[in-house]
Coordinates of C-alpha atoms in Angstrom, one line a residue:
Chain A
X1 CA -21.7 7.3 20.6
X2 CA -22.5 3.3 20.6
X3 CA -23.2 3.6 16.7
X4 CA -21.6 0.6 14.3
X5 CA -19.9 1.2 11.3
X6 CA -22.7 -0.7 9.8
X7 CA -25.2 2.5 10.8
X8 CA -23.1 5.3 9.5
X9 CA -21.6 3.3 6.4
X10 CA -18.2 3.0 6.2
X11 CA -17.6 5.3 3.1
X12 CA -19.1 8.0 5.1
X13 CA -17.0 8.0 7.8
X14 CA -14.2 8.2 6.1
X15 CA -15.8 11.2 4.5
X16 CA -15.8 12.6 7.3
X17 CA -12.3 11.4 8.8
X18 CA -10.1 11.6 6.0
X19 CA -10.5 15.5 5.5
X20 CA -9.4 16.2 8.6
X21 CA -6.1 14.8 7.8
X22 CA -3.3 17.3 7.7
X23 CA -2.3 17.6 4.2
X24 CA 0.8 19.7 2.8
X25 CA 1.9 21.2 -0.1
X26 CA 3.5 18.3 -2.0
X27 CA -0.3 16.7 -1.7
X28 CA -2.2 17.7 -4.9
X29 CA -5.0 15.4 -4.1
X30 CA -5.6 13.2 -1.8
X31 CA -8.6 11.4 0.1
X32 CA -11.8 11.3 -2.3
X33 CA -10.7 10.5 -5.9
X34 CA -9.5 7.2 -7.2
X35 CA -6.0 7.5 -6.8
X36 CA -4.1 10.1 -4.0
X37 CA -2.1 12.5 -6.4
X38 CA 1.4 13.9 -5.2
X39 CA 4.3 15.6 -6.0
X40 CA 7.4 13.4 -5.6
X41 CA 10.8 15.5 -5.2
X42 CA 11.5 17.1 -8.5
X43 CA 9.7 14.9 -10.7
X44 CA 7.5 16.7 -13.8
X45 CA 5.2 13.8 -13.2
X46 CA 2.9 13.5 -10.0
X47 CA 3.3 10.3 -8.2
X48 CA -0.1 8.1 -8.0
X49 CA -1.0 6.0 -5.3
X50 CA -3.2 3.4 -4.7
X51 CA -4.2 0.8 -2.2
X52 CA -7.2 -1.4 -2.5
X53 CA -8.5 -4.8 -0.6
X54 CA -10.4 -8.2 -1.7
X55 CA -11.5 -9.7 1.4
X56 CA -12.7 -13.4 1.1
X57 CA -16.8 -13.7 1.8
X58 CA -17.3 -10.3 0.7
X59 CA -15.3 -9.8 -2.8
X60 CA -14.6 -13.3 -3.8
X61 CA -16.4 -16.9 -1.9
X62 CA -14.0 -19.2 -0.7
X63 CA -14.2 -22.0 -3.1
X64 CA -13.2 -19.4 -5.7
X65 CA -9.6 -19.9 -8.4
X66 CA -7.1 -18.7 -6.6
X67 CA -5.8 -17.3 -9.2
X68 CA -8.9 -15.1 -10.4
X69 CA -9.0 -13.9 -7.3
X70 CA -5.2 -12.5 -8.1
X71 CA -5.9 -11.3 -11.1
X72 CA -8.8 -9.3 -9.8
X73 CA -7.5 -8.2 -6.8
X74 CA -4.7 -6.6 -8.8
X75 CA -6.8 -4.7 -11.8
X76 CA -9.6 -3.3 -9.1
X77 CA -6.3 -1.1 -8.0
X78 CA -4.9 -0.6 -11.8
X79 CA -8.5 0.3 -12.5
X80 CA -8.3 3.2 -10.4
X81 CA -5.1 4.3 -11.8
X82 CA -6.9 4.3 -15.5
X83 CA -9.3 6.4 -13.9
X84 CA -7.2 9.4 -13.6
X85 CA -5.3 8.5 -16.6
X86 CA -2.6 7.2 -14.8
X87 CA 0.0 4.5 -15.8
X88 CA 0.3 1.8 -12.6
X89 CA 4.6 0.6 -12.2
X90 CA 4.9 -1.1 -9.0
X91 CA 3.3 -3.3 -6.9
X92 CA 3.5 -4.6 -3.4
X93 CA 0.8 -7.2 -1.9
X94 CA 0.0 -7.6 1.5
X95 CA -1.7 -10.5 1.8
X96 CA -3.6 -11.8 5.2
X97 CA -4.0 -15.2 5.5
X98 CA -4.8 -18.7 7.8
X99 CA -1.5 -20.9 8.6
X100 CA -3.5 -23.6 7.9
X101 CA -4.1 -22.5 4.3
X102 CA -2.6 -24.7 1.4
X103 CA 1.0 -23.4 -0.2
X104 CA -0.5 -24.2 -3.7
X105 CA -3.5 -21.7 -2.7
X106 CA -1.0 -18.6 -2.3
X107 CA 1.3 -19.8 -5.4
X108 CA -1.8 -19.6 -7.1
X109 CA -2.9 -16.1 -6.4
X110 CA 0.3 -14.5 -7.0
X111 CA 0.4 -16.3 -10.7
X112 CA -2.8 -14.1 -10.9
X113 CA -1.4 -11.2 -9.6
X114 CA 1.3 -11.2 -11.5
X115 CA -0.3 -12.0 -15.0
X116 CA -2.3 -9.1 -14.0
X117 CA 0.6 -6.5 -13.0
X118 CA 2.1 -8.0 -15.9
X119 CA -0.1 -7.8 -18.5
X120 CA -0.1 -4.2 -17.9
X121 CA 3.5 -3.7 -17.2
X122 CA 3.7 -3.4 -13.5
X123 CA 5.9 -4.6 -11.3
X124 CA 6.0 -6.2 -8.3
X125 CA 8.2 -4.9 -5.7
X126 CA 7.2 -6.7 -2.7
X127 CA 5.2 -8.8 -0.5
X128 CA 4.5 -10.2 3.0
X129 CA 1.9 -12.4 4.9
X130 CA 0.0 -12.0 7.8
X131 CA -1.1 -14.7 10.1
X132 CA -4.9 -14.6 10.9
X133 CA -7.8 -16.6 12.3
X134 CA -10.3 -14.9 10.4
X135 CA -11.0 -15.0 6.2
X136 CA -8.6 -13.9 4.0
X137 CA -7.8 -10.5 3.0
X138 CA -5.6 -9.0 -0.3
X139 CA -4.3 -5.7 -0.3
X140 CA -2.8 -4.5 -3.0
X141 CA -1.0 -1.0 -3.0
X142 CA 0.7 0.1 -6.4
X143 CA 2.4 3.6 -7.2
X144 CA 3.0 5.0 -10.7
X145 CA 2.5 8.6 -12.8
X146 CA 0.8 10.8 -14.2
X147 CA 1.5 13.6 -16.1
X148 CA 0.4 17.1 -14.4
X149 CA -1.9 18.1 -18.0
X150 CA -3.2 14.3 -18.4
X151 CA -4.5 13.9 -14.7
X152 CA -8.2 14.0 -14.6
X153 CA -9.8 14.4 -11.4
X154 CA -13.4 13.8 -10.8
X155 CA -13.9 17.2 -10.1
X156 CA -13.1 19.3 -12.9
X157 CA -16.9 18.4 -14.9
X158 CA -18.3 21.3 -16.6
X159 CA -22.1 22.0 -16.8
X160 CA -23.6 21.1 -20.2
X161 CA -20.5 18.1 -20.6
X162 CA -21.0 14.5 -22.6
X163 CA -21.5 12.0 -20.2
X164 CA -19.7 9.2 -21.9
X165 CA -18.8 5.6 -20.5
X166 CA -16.9 2.7 -22.4
X167 CA -18.0 -0.6 -22.7
X168 CA -21.3 -3.2 -21.5
X169 CA -22.9 -2.6 -18.1
X170 CA -24.3 -5.3 -15.3
X171 CA -24.0 -8.5 -15.2
X172 CA -20.4 -9.1 -14.2
X173 CA -20.7 -10.5 -11.8
X174 CA -21.3 -13.5 -13.5
X175 CA -17.9 -14.0 -14.6
X176 CA -16.9 -10.6 -15.9
X177 CA -15.6 -9.4 -12.3
X178 CA -12.9 -12.0 -12.0
X179 CA -11.6 -11.5 -15.5
X180 CA -11.4 -7.6 -16.1
X181 CA -9.1 -5.8 -17.7
X182 CA -8.4 -2.1 -16.1
X183 CA -8.9 0.4 -19.0
X184 CA -5.1 1.7 -18.7
X185 CA -5.1 2.1 -22.6
X186 CA -8.8 3.2 -23.4
X187 CA -7.9 6.2 -20.7
X188 CA -4.1 7.0 -21.8
X189 CA -5.7 7.2 -25.4
X190 CA -8.8 9.4 -24.0
X191 CA -6.3 11.9 -22.7
X192 CA -3.3 11.6 -25.4
X193 CA -5.9 12.7 -28.1
X194 CA -8.6 14.8 -26.0
X195 CA -9.7 17.3 -23.0
X196 CA -11.0 15.0 -20.5
X197 CA -12.5 16.7 -18.3
X198 CA -13.9 14.5 -15.1
X199 CA -13.5 10.6 -15.0
X200 CA -13.5 7.2 -13.1
X201 CA -14.0 4.1 -13.0
X202 CA -17.5 2.1 -11.9
X203 CA -17.0 -0.3 -9.3
X204 CA -20.0 0.3 -7.5
X205 CA -22.4 0.3 -10.1
X206 CA -23.5 3.6 -12.6
X207 CA -26.1 4.7 -9.6
X208 CA -23.7 4.9 -6.8
X209 CA -20.7 6.3 -8.8
X210 CA -22.0 8.6 -11.3
X211 CA -23.8 10.9 -7.7
X212 CA -20.0 10.5 -6.8
X213 CA -18.6 12.5 -10.1
X214 CA -21.9 14.9 -10.1
X215 CA -21.4 15.6 -6.5
X216 CA -17.1 16.5 -6.9
X217 CA -18.0 18.3 -9.9
X218 CA -20.8 20.0 -7.9
X219 CA -22.9 19.4 -10.8
X220 CA -26.2 17.7 -11.3
X221 CA -26.5 14.6 -14.5
X222 CA -29.5 13.7 -16.4
X223 CA -29.2 10.6 -18.4
X224 CA -30.9 8.8 -20.6
X225 CA -31.6 5.1 -19.6
X226 CA -32.7 3.9 -22.4
X227 CA -29.0 4.7 -24.0
X228 CA -27.2 2.7 -21.4
X229 CA -24.8 -0.2 -22.8
X230 CA -27.1 -3.8 -21.6
X231 CA -24.4 -6.3 -20.8
X232 CA -26.1 -9.1 -23.0
X233 CA -29.3 -10.0 -20.3
X234 CA -29.1 -7.3 -18.0
X235 CA -32.2 -4.9 -17.9
X236 CA -31.3 -1.5 -17.1
X237 CA -32.2 -2.0 -13.5
X238 CA -29.2 -4.5 -13.3
X239 CA -26.7 -1.9 -15.8
X240 CA -27.4 0.9 -13.2
X241 CA -26.7 -1.3 -9.9
X242 CA -25.0 -4.8 -10.2
X243 CA -21.6 -2.6 -9.7
X244 CA -17.8 -4.2 -10.3
X245 CA -18.0 -3.2 -14.3
X246 CA -14.9 -1.4 -14.1
X247 CA -15.9 0.9 -17.0
X248 CA -14.6 4.3 -17.8
X249 CA -17.3 7.1 -17.1
X250 CA -16.2 10.8 -17.9
X251 CA -17.2 13.7 -18.9
X252 CA -16.4 15.9 -22.0
X253 CA -16.6 18.9 -23.9
X254 CA -19.8 17.9 -26.3
X255 CA -17.9 19.8 -28.8
X256 CA -15.7 17.0 -29.2
X257 CA -18.6 14.7 -29.5
X258 CA -18.0 13.6 -33.5
X259 CA -14.6 13.9 -32.6
X260 CA -14.3 11.4 -29.9
X261 CA -17.0 8.9 -31.3
X262 CA -15.4 8.9 -34.6
X263 CA -11.8 8.4 -33.4
X264 CA -13.2 6.1 -31.1
X265 CA -14.9 3.6 -33.4
X266 CA -11.6 3.3 -35.0
X267 CA -9.3 2.8 -32.3
X268 CA -11.2 0.7 -30.7
X269 CA -13.1 -1.4 -32.9
X270 CA -14.6 -4.0 -30.3
X271 CA -15.2 -1.3 -27.7
X272 CA -18.4 0.7 -27.3
X273 CA -18.3 3.5 -26.2
X274 CA -21.7 4.9 -25.3
X275 CA -22.9 8.7 -24.7
X276 CA -25.2 7.8 -21.5
X277 CA -26.4 11.5 -20.6
X278 CA -24.9 15.0 -19.5
X279 CA -23.7 16.9 -17.1
X280 CA -26.3 19.6 -16.0
X281 CA -25.9 23.4 -13.6
X282 CA -26.9 21.8 -10.1
X283 CA -30.5 23.4 -9.7
X284 CA -33.2 22.8 -6.5
X285 CA -35.4 21.6 -9.4
X286 CA -32.2 19.1 -10.7
X287 CA -31.2 17.7 -7.0
X288 CA -35.2 17.3 -6.9
X289 CA -34.9 15.2 -9.7
X290 CA -31.9 13.3 -8.9
X291 CA -33.3 12.5 -5.3
X292 CA -37.2 11.5 -6.5
X293 CA -36.8 10.2 -10.1
X294 CA -33.3 8.8 -9.9
X295 CA -33.9 7.0 -6.0
X296 CA -32.2 3.5 -7.4
X297 CA -28.8 6.4 -8.2
X298 CA -28.7 6.7 -4.6
X299 CA -25.2 5.5 -3.1
X300 CA -26.2 1.8 -2.2
X301 CA -25.7 0.1 1.4
Chain B
X1 CA 1.4 -30.5 -2.7
X2 CA -1.4 -30.0 0.4
X3 CA 1.4 -28.6 3.1
X4 CA 0.2 -25.6 4.6
X5 CA 1.5 -22.1 4.8
X6 CA 2.1 -23.0 8.4
X7 CA 4.3 -25.8 7.5
X8 CA 6.7 -24.3 5.1
X9 CA 6.7 -21.4 6.9
X10 CA 5.1 -18.1 5.1
X11 CA 8.3 -16.1 4.6
X12 CA 9.8 -18.8 2.8
X13 CA 7.0 -19.1 1.1
X14 CA 7.2 -15.3 -0.3
X15 CA 10.5 -15.7 -0.4
X16 CA 10.5 -18.3 -3.5
X17 CA 7.6 -16.2 -4.6
X18 CA 9.0 -13.0 -5.3
X19 CA 12.2 -13.3 -6.4
X20 CA 10.5 -14.8 -9.3
X21 CA 8.5 -12.0 -10.2
X22 CA 9.8 -10.3 -13.2
X23 CA 11.0 -7.0 -12.3
X24 CA 12.8 -4.3 -14.6
X25 CA 15.3 -1.7 -15.3
X26 CA 13.6 0.5 -12.9
X27 CA 13.7 -1.5 -9.8
X28 CA 16.6 -0.9 -7.4
X29 CA 16.0 -3.2 -4.9
X30 CA 12.7 -5.4 -4.9
X31 CA 11.3 -8.1 -2.4
X32 CA 13.5 -9.2 0.8
X33 CA 14.9 -5.8 1.8
X34 CA 13.1 -3.6 4.1
X35 CA 11.4 -1.1 1.8
X36 CA 11.4 -1.5 -2.3
X37 CA 13.5 1.0 -3.6
X38 CA 12.8 2.0 -7.4
X39 CA 13.0 4.4 -9.6
X40 CA 10.5 7.3 -10.4
X41 CA 10.7 9.1 -13.4
X42 CA 13.8 11.2 -13.6
X43 CA 13.6 12.3 -10.1
X44 CA 17.5 12.2 -8.4
X45 CA 15.9 10.7 -5.5
X46 CA 14.6 7.2 -5.7
X47 CA 11.1 6.3 -4.2
X48 CA 10.6 4.1 -1.5
X49 CA 7.3 1.8 -1.2
X50 CA 6.2 -0.1 2.1
X51 CA 3.5 -1.9 3.2
X52 CA 2.7 -3.6 6.3
X53 CA -0.1 -5.1 7.9
X54 CA -1.6 -5.1 12.2
X55 CA -3.9 -8.1 12.5
X56 CA -6.2 -8.8 15.4
X57 CA -5.3 -11.2 17.6
X58 CA -1.7 -11.6 15.8
X59 CA -0.5 -8.5 16.7
X60 CA -2.8 -6.5 19.0
X61 CA -5.5 -8.4 21.2
X62 CA -9.4 -7.3 21.2
X63 CA -9.3 -4.8 23.9
X64 CA -6.0 -2.8 22.9
X65 CA -6.8 1.0 22.6
X66 CA -7.7 1.7 18.6
X67 CA -5.2 4.8 19.3
X68 CA -2.8 2.7 20.4
X69 CA -3.1 0.1 17.8
X70 CA -3.0 3.0 15.0
X71 CA -0.1 4.5 16.5
X72 CA 1.6 0.9 16.4
X73 CA 0.4 0.4 12.6
X74 CA 2.0 3.3 11.3
X75 CA 5.3 3.4 13.3
X76 CA 5.7 -0.4 12.1
X77 CA 5.8 1.0 8.4
X78 CA 7.2 4.1 9.0
X79 CA 10.4 1.8 10.9
X80 CA 11.2 -0.1 7.6
X81 CA 11.9 3.2 6.0
X82 CA 14.5 4.0 9.0
X83 CA 15.9 0.9 8.1
X84 CA 17.2 2.2 4.5
X85 CA 17.6 6.0 6.3
X86 CA 14.7 6.8 3.8
X87 CA 12.6 10.1 4.6
X88 CA 8.7 8.8 4.7
X89 CA 6.1 10.9 2.9
X90 CA 2.9 10.0 2.3
X91 CA 0.5 7.1 3.9
X92 CA -2.5 4.9 2.3
X93 CA -4.6 3.1 4.9
X94 CA -6.2 0.1 4.2
X95 CA -8.8 -1.4 7.0
X96 CA -10.5 -4.7 6.9
X97 CA -13.1 -4.5 9.7
X98 CA -16.4 -5.9 10.7
X99 CA -19.3 -3.6 10.1
X100 CA -20.6 -4.4 13.8
X101 CA -17.6 -2.8 14.9
X102 CA -18.1 1.0 16.4
X103 CA -17.6 4.7 15.1
X104 CA -15.6 5.1 17.8
X105 CA -13.1 2.7 17.0
X106 CA -12.2 3.7 13.8
X107 CA -12.2 7.1 14.8
X108 CA -9.8 6.4 17.6
X109 CA -8.0 4.4 15.1
X110 CA -7.6 7.1 12.7
X111 CA -6.2 9.4 15.5
X112 CA -3.3 7.3 16.6
X113 CA -2.6 6.7 12.9
X114 CA -2.4 10.6 12.3
X115 CA 0.1 11.0 15.2
X116 CA 2.0 8.8 14.5
X117 CA 2.2 9.8 10.4
X118 CA 2.6 14.2 11.4
X119 CA 5.1 13.1 14.4
X120 CA 7.0 12.1 11.9
X121 CA 6.2 14.9 8.9
X122 CA 4.0 11.9 6.7
X123 CA 0.7 13.0 5.0
X124 CA -2.3 10.2 5.1
X125 CA -3.3 10.6 1.4
X126 CA -5.9 8.1 1.6
X127 CA -8.0 5.2 3.0
X128 CA -10.6 2.7 1.9
X129 CA -12.6 0.3 4.5
X130 CA -13.8 -3.4 3.6
X131 CA -16.1 -5.1 5.7
X132 CA -15.1 -8.7 6.6
X133 CA -16.9 -11.1 9.3
X134 CA -13.3 -12.1 11.3
X135 CA -10.7 -9.8 12.8
X136 CA -9.6 -6.5 11.7
X137 CA -6.5 -5.6 9.8
X138 CA -4.8 -2.6 9.8
X139 CA -2.7 -2.2 6.1
X140 CA -0.7 0.8 6.0
X141 CA 0.8 1.6 2.6
X142 CA 4.0 4.2 2.9
X143 CA 6.2 6.1 0.5
X144 CA 9.1 8.5 0.6
X145 CA 12.3 8.8 -0.9
X146 CA 16.2 8.5 -0.4
X147 CA 19.0 9.9 -1.8
X148 CA 21.3 7.5 -3.7
X149 CA 24.0 7.9 -2.0
X150 CA 22.6 7.4 1.4
X151 CA 20.2 4.4 0.8
X152 CA 21.5 1.5 2.8
X153 CA 20.3 -2.0 1.7
X154 CA 20.7 -5.3 4.4
X155 CA 23.7 -6.6 1.8
X156 CA 26.0 -4.2 1.4
X157 CA 27.9 -5.7 5.2
X158 CA 32.1 -6.0 5.2
X159 CA 34.1 -8.9 6.5
X160 CA 35.2 -7.1 9.8
X161 CA 32.3 -4.1 10.3
X162 CA 31.0 -3.5 13.6
X163 CA 27.7 -4.7 14.3
X164 CA 25.8 -2.0 16.1
X165 CA 22.6 -1.2 17.7
X166 CA 20.4 1.6 18.8
X167 CA 18.4 1.3 22.2
X168 CA 17.6 -1.8 24.5
X169 CA 16.8 -5.1 23.6
X170 CA 14.4 -7.6 25.1
X171 CA 10.4 -6.9 27.0
X172 CA 8.8 -4.7 24.0
X173 CA 5.6 -6.3 24.4
X174 CA 5.0 -4.9 28.0
X175 CA 4.2 -2.0 26.5
X176 CA 7.1 0.2 24.3
X177 CA 5.4 -2.0 21.2
X178 CA 2.5 0.2 21.4
X179 CA 4.3 3.5 21.7
X180 CA 7.3 3.5 20.0
X181 CA 9.1 6.0 17.9
X182 CA 10.4 4.6 14.3
X183 CA 14.2 5.9 14.7
X184 CA 13.9 8.0 11.4
X185 CA 16.0 10.8 12.6
X186 CA 18.8 8.6 14.1
X187 CA 19.2 6.6 10.5
X188 CA 18.9 10.2 8.6
X189 CA 21.6 11.6 10.9
X190 CA 24.3 8.4 10.7
X191 CA 23.8 8.8 6.7
X192 CA 24.5 12.2 6.8
X193 CA 27.8 11.7 9.0
X194 CA 28.8 8.6 8.0
X195 CA 29.3 5.3 5.7
X196 CA 26.9 2.7 7.2
X197 CA 27.3 -0.6 5.2
X198 CA 24.0 -2.1 6.1
X199 CA 21.3 -1.7 8.0
X200 CA 17.9 -3.2 9.0
X201 CA 15.7 -2.6 12.1
X202 CA 14.7 -5.1 14.6
X203 CA 11.0 -6.4 14.5
X204 CA 11.8 -10.0 14.9
X205 CA 14.0 -10.1 17.7
X206 CA 17.5 -10.1 17.4
X207 CA 18.1 -13.7 16.7
X208 CA 16.1 -13.7 13.8
X209 CA 17.1 -10.8 12.2
X210 CA 20.9 -10.5 12.8
X211 CA 21.2 -13.7 10.5
X212 CA 19.3 -12.0 7.9
X213 CA 21.3 -9.5 7.9
X214 CA 23.9 -11.6 7.9
X215 CA 22.8 -13.8 4.7
X216 CA 21.7 -11.0 2.7
X217 CA 25.9 -9.4 3.0
X218 CA 26.9 -12.8 2.5
X219 CA 28.6 -13.1 5.4
X220 CA 28.5 -14.5 9.6
X221 CA 29.1 -13.1 12.8
X222 CA 30.0 -13.3 16.4
X223 CA 28.3 -11.5 19.1
X224 CA 29.7 -10.9 22.8
X225 CA 26.2 -11.5 24.5
X226 CA 27.4 -9.9 27.6
X227 CA 27.3 -6.8 25.5
X228 CA 24.0 -6.5 24.7
X229 CA 21.6 -3.7 26.1
X230 CA 19.1 -4.7 28.1
X231 CA 15.4 -3.9 28.9
X232 CA 15.1 -3.4 32.4
X233 CA 14.7 -6.6 33.7
X234 CA 15.2 -8.7 30.6
X235 CA 17.2 -11.3 30.5
X236 CA 19.9 -12.0 27.3
X237 CA 17.5 -14.9 26.3
X238 CA 14.6 -12.4 26.1
X239 CA 16.7 -9.6 24.1
X240 CA 17.8 -11.9 21.6
X241 CA 14.0 -13.5 21.2
X242 CA 11.3 -11.2 22.2
X243 CA 11.0 -9.1 19.1
X244 CA 9.0 -6.0 18.5
X245 CA 12.0 -4.3 19.3
X246 CA 11.7 -1.7 16.7
X247 CA 15.4 -0.8 17.0
X248 CA 18.1 -0.3 14.2
X249 CA 21.0 -3.0 13.8
X250 CA 23.8 -2.0 11.2
X251 CA 26.9 -2.6 10.0
X252 CA 30.1 -0.3 10.1
X253 CA 33.6 -0.1 9.5
X254 CA 35.5 -0.3 12.3
X255 CA 38.1 2.8 11.6
X256 CA 34.6 4.4 12.6
X257 CA 33.9 3.4 15.4
X258 CA 35.6 6.3 17.8
X259 CA 33.8 8.6 16.2
X260 CA 30.8 7.6 15.9
X261 CA 30.5 6.2 19.6
X262 CA 31.6 9.5 20.7
X263 CA 29.2 11.8 18.3
X264 CA 26.9 9.4 18.7
X265 CA 26.6 10.4 22.6
X266 CA 26.4 14.2 21.8
X267 CA 23.7 13.8 19.3
X268 CA 21.5 11.3 20.8
X269 CA 22.5 11.0 24.6
X270 CA 19.4 9.3 26.0
X271 CA 19.4 6.7 23.4
X272 CA 22.2 3.8 23.8
X273 CA 24.0 3.1 21.1
X274 CA 26.0 -0.4 21.9
X275 CA 28.6 -2.3 19.9
X276 CA 27.4 -5.4 20.3
X277 CA 29.7 -7.5 17.8
X278 CA 31.3 -7.9 13.9
X279 CA 30.8 -9.2 10.8
X280 CA 33.1 -12.5 9.5
X281 CA 34.0 -13.6 6.6
X282 CA 31.0 -17.0 5.9
X283 CA 33.3 -19.8 6.4
X284 CA 32.5 -23.4 7.1
X285 CA 33.8 -23.1 10.9
X286 CA 31.8 -20.0 11.5
X287 CA 28.9 -21.4 10.0
X288 CA 28.9 -24.5 12.3
X289 CA 28.9 -21.7 15.3
X290 CA 26.6 -20.4 13.9
X291 CA 24.4 -23.1 13.8
X292 CA 25.0 -24.7 17.4
X293 CA 26.7 -21.7 19.4
X294 CA 23.9 -19.7 18.3
X295 CA 21.2 -22.0 17.6
X296 CA 19.0 -19.4 19.5
X297 CA 19.6 -17.1 16.9
X298 CA 18.0 -19.4 14.0
X299 CA 14.9 -18.4 12.1
X300 CA 12.1 -18.7 15.1
X301 CA 8.3 -20.4 13.5

């Protein structure tokens, strides 16, 4: 039992621990989806909760613009609200930072946090700092709401659903990962107009995230790799594995396809919406395909 | 403008930044109190939000029992709920930890987090980990509720109020800081039976925290140091400055004194409740006393 976290995989560790924690009747969806979903007192809407962390040397390099780091830290958490079609409202900041760092850096960090928050009508209602002798970590905790009939879990996908992604995939690390906007508006429009079955945001890359969506829905998938919406000068492989796209991936009945594509173009003329494949019944054959033909679609380390 | 965080003081920095962030009509109390207080949709009760962090080498030493670290990390956040007379309900964990650390440590950490959560009927509804090459940090984000007429801010103190503390002060660092229980039950009993004017939990020591309560209430205070409830073998100075007591400090009308002391003894026979002094009108003379006679009552660096 001297196993290291890295050997086990931190995701797999939490996947073991978290479901064992005692939940209660107020918890609609706990660990494993993009946000936690709970009932708050007698409110009609559900309360959504999410915490997310960016760490120096892992999610940003030491020389990054503090404003850009703040923007990214906030938008990453808000992107998980988009994934559930939620409305983020309140944010708390927990900053772990060495006392020798410059005041200017923290002021700029908060400028970025606040710009991102205000852009999506979120109020930063509290913050605290802790000293450290190590790398800086910025933890953003967000709460908000979603109407019960518009809350989209990962688990609702159905066989033969179309799979769509917004925007373009790959290459985010060059620039976009520091200045993206969480797809709140798009997600809210989708659930106001369509019955979306399952949805998530793409943070680790389609190759890692799509299998998660499929597993949660107990389905397999097939993808037309040539249909993937590639970012400028990206290869298919990069679009699958680069990560940090923060685009929406969702499953919807093929009966809605024509109306969705038509109305989307009208509503969001500058943002591509692309059908990349479909969900299938889970079967031995499909699972084998998943493991062999889509070996790059397995979870990255 | 090359000033370091340590030179300015992290608290003072946030005190500058946070109040400038745009709030909105849903925010009852933002940064500066123990929890953020917001309105959630049409719910009668207010939503309370708190995030709190413990860092290796700052809040616990590398060799600490992981279970005890987890217990402390959770209870610290819950103690802020006690300070507002709130009921904590849901917790999210954000863990920043090196991949080389042992799985066993994280399993034990979650055991401690979960034991503390269950002890006060809180559900851990999500968790995530981030890699780091530095010290471990455990961030706990908690949400819960408080009835509008039972929410106790720091700012409600009145001149001539009695000041009370629960328990005993000082010496927590020897043991109690790793196994304390947040005073949720006591706080809820207080607000069910009395009109408490202002309250907070003692985390940085009476000498740092009481001036904060007084400032928030725009009052000064006088303390009978000989009345302080000292922990076993602690000096007055230690009781004032050790910190990590996680006891309640509150202000209440002196008209309630007799009934409070009598009913408290009956309800919590094992937990001392001690009147340590009172709030006074803020005046030049009192302020001078504050700065000279109570020099150890100034905020520690």
